[in-house]
Short mmCIF file of C-alpha atoms in Angstrom, two decimals:
data_model
loop_
_atom_site.label_atom_id
_atom_site.label_comp_id
_atom_site.label_asym_id
_atom_site.label_seq_id
_atom_site.Cartn_x
_atom_site.Cartn_y
_atom_site.Cartn_z
CA MET A 1 -176.58 148.53 45.93
CA GLN A 2 -175.77 150.22 42.65
CA GLU A 3 -173.21 148.96 40.19
CA LYS A 4 -169.77 150.52 40.81
CA GLU A 5 -166.43 150.45 39.06
CA TYR A 6 -164.57 149.28 42.16
CA TYR A 7 -165.90 147.93 45.48
CA THR A 8 -164.43 148.06 49.00
CA ILE A 9 -164.63 145.55 51.86
CA GLU A 10 -167.33 147.77 53.38
CA ASP A 11 -169.36 147.40 50.17
CA PHE A 12 -168.91 143.64 50.28
CA ILE A 13 -170.09 143.45 53.91
CA GLN A 14 -173.17 145.44 52.88
CA VAL A 15 -173.79 143.09 49.90
CA VAL A 16 -173.78 140.08 52.25
CA LYS A 17 -176.03 141.94 54.73
CA GLU A 18 -178.51 142.62 51.93
CA LEU A 19 -178.33 139.01 50.69
CA ARG A 20 -179.32 137.85 54.17
CA GLY A 21 -181.77 140.69 54.76
CA GLU A 22 -185.57 140.70 54.68
CA ASN A 23 -185.71 141.17 50.91
CA GLY A 24 -182.56 139.18 50.24
CA CYS A 25 -181.89 135.85 48.57
CA PRO A 26 -183.90 132.90 50.06
CA TRP A 27 -180.86 130.57 49.82
CA ASP A 28 -178.51 133.01 51.56
CA ARG A 29 -181.08 133.84 54.22
CA LYS A 30 -181.49 130.24 55.31
CA GLN A 31 -177.80 129.47 55.66
CA THR A 32 -176.28 128.64 59.04
CA HIS A 33 -172.72 128.03 60.24
CA GLU A 34 -173.40 124.33 59.91
CA SER A 35 -174.98 124.43 56.45
CA LEU A 36 -172.04 126.41 55.11
CA ILE A 37 -169.39 123.91 56.18
CA PRO A 38 -169.36 122.06 52.81
CA CYS A 39 -169.04 125.42 50.98
CA LEU A 40 -166.08 126.48 53.15
CA VAL A 41 -164.34 123.13 52.61
CA GLU A 42 -164.95 123.22 48.86
CA GLU A 43 -163.82 126.82 48.43
CA SER A 44 -160.69 126.23 50.54
CA GLY A 45 -159.85 123.22 48.37
CA GLU A 46 -160.25 125.33 45.24
CA VAL A 47 -157.79 127.89 46.62
CA VAL A 48 -155.26 125.10 47.20
CA GLU A 49 -155.82 123.77 43.69
CA ALA A 50 -155.33 127.21 42.12
CA ILE A 51 -152.07 127.65 44.06
CA GLU A 52 -150.86 124.18 43.09
CA HIS A 53 -151.54 124.99 39.41
CA ASN A 54 -150.05 128.48 39.71
CA ASP A 55 -153.31 129.84 38.31
CA MET A 56 -153.32 133.41 39.62
CA GLN A 57 -156.52 134.40 37.81
CA ASN A 58 -158.41 131.53 39.40
CA LEU A 59 -156.66 132.12 42.74
CA GLU A 60 -158.03 135.67 42.81
CA GLU A 61 -161.58 134.39 42.24
CA GLU A 62 -161.28 131.55 44.74
CA LEU A 63 -159.88 133.83 47.48
CA GLY A 64 -163.01 135.95 46.92
CA ASP A 65 -165.13 132.84 47.45
CA VAL A 66 -163.30 132.10 50.71
CA LEU A 67 -163.78 135.74 51.76
CA LEU A 68 -167.49 135.31 51.07
CA GLN A 69 -167.52 132.39 53.49
CA VAL A 70 -165.76 134.45 56.17
CA VAL A 71 -168.12 137.40 55.77
CA MET A 72 -171.19 135.10 55.70
CA HIS A 73 -170.13 133.39 58.93
CA ALA A 74 -169.42 136.75 60.55
CA ARG A 75 -172.82 138.05 59.43
CA ILE A 76 -174.63 135.00 60.82
CA ALA A 77 -172.75 135.47 64.10
CA GLU A 78 -173.66 139.19 64.18
CA GLU A 79 -177.33 138.38 63.61
CA ARG A 80 -177.17 136.01 66.58
CA GLY A 81 -175.38 138.62 68.73
CA ASP A 82 -172.18 136.56 68.94
CA PHE A 83 -169.61 138.79 67.17
CA SER A 84 -169.16 140.91 64.02
CA PHE A 85 -166.79 141.02 61.07
CA SER A 86 -165.11 143.95 62.77
CA ASP A 87 -164.50 141.73 65.81
CA VAL A 88 -162.93 139.12 63.55
CA VAL A 89 -160.63 141.74 62.00
CA ASN A 90 -159.79 143.19 65.43
CA GLY A 91 -158.97 139.77 66.82
CA VAL A 92 -156.73 138.68 64.00
CA CYS A 93 -154.88 142.02 63.97
CA ARG A 94 -154.27 141.81 67.70
CA LYS A 95 -153.07 138.20 67.34
CA MET A 96 -150.63 138.98 64.51
CA ILE A 97 -149.23 142.01 66.34
CA ARG A 98 -148.87 140.04 69.59
CA ARG A 99 -147.24 137.07 67.85
CA HIS A 100 -144.74 139.22 65.99
CA PRO A 101 -142.92 141.24 68.64
CA HIS A 102 -139.87 141.39 66.34
CA VAL A 103 -141.94 143.28 63.77
CA PHE A 104 -144.33 145.36 65.91
CA GLY A 105 -142.24 145.62 69.07
CA ASP A 106 -138.62 145.91 70.00
CA GLU A 107 -137.77 142.25 70.35
CA THR A 108 -135.00 140.80 68.19
CA PHE A 109 -134.10 137.22 67.33
CA SER A 110 -130.77 135.92 66.11
CA THR A 111 -132.22 132.81 64.46
CA ARG A 112 -135.43 131.51 62.98
CA GLU A 113 -135.55 128.95 65.80
CA GLU A 114 -135.59 131.74 68.45
CA GLN A 115 -138.46 133.41 66.62
CA LEU A 116 -140.41 130.13 66.42
CA SER A 117 -139.76 129.47 70.10
CA SER A 118 -141.15 132.91 70.93
CA TRP A 119 -144.17 132.24 68.68
CA ARG A 120 -144.88 128.96 70.51
CA LYS A 121 -144.56 130.62 73.94
CA ILE A 122 -146.95 133.39 72.94
CA LYS A 123 -149.46 130.86 71.59
CA GLU A 124 -149.24 128.85 74.82
CA LEU A 125 -149.83 132.00 76.91
CA GLU A 126 -152.83 132.78 74.71
CA LYS A 127 -154.26 129.31 75.40
CA ILE A 128 -153.78 129.74 79.14
CA GLU A 129 -155.47 133.17 79.05
CA LYS A 130 -158.37 131.79 76.97
CA LYS A 131 -158.93 129.00 79.51
CA ARG A 132 -158.78 131.48 82.38
CA LYS A 133 -161.38 133.69 80.73
CA ALA A 134 -163.64 130.72 80.01
CA ARG A 135 -163.42 129.67 83.71
CA GLU A 136 -164.26 133.21 84.86
CA LEU A 137 -167.21 133.35 82.47
CA ALA A 138 -168.51 129.98 83.71
CA GLU A 139 -168.10 131.08 87.34
CA ASN A 140 -169.97 134.31 86.69
CA LYS A 141 -172.89 132.40 85.15
CA GLU A 142 -173.34 130.35 88.31
#
């Protein structure tokens, strides 16, 4: 990839793909979900530290490091045929839209407590649906 003045998320995904590719970086190529756990924990802690110190310049950098972790994990998953970064984005968008019917739908709440109650109900329904799908998948494998 050539040097650019400003990069996009698509550029970043390509950078990570190249880092893990055939001619990529040996360290990046050998990483697994498990081997990256300490990196994710460390980078997350550095985000918290930057926030606690109100260090916006460092926060910007540390958020980039956390994003690297997310994209690396998604790339590893894609290589294994599990899911892609696009699937991660799709899932989190769907979740946020579903959990905010007062923003993306026509539901209204009079109080913060009503909104939190709705949030909890939606999360519980999601758990039930997830368990149902897992059961169906297990039954289909038999």
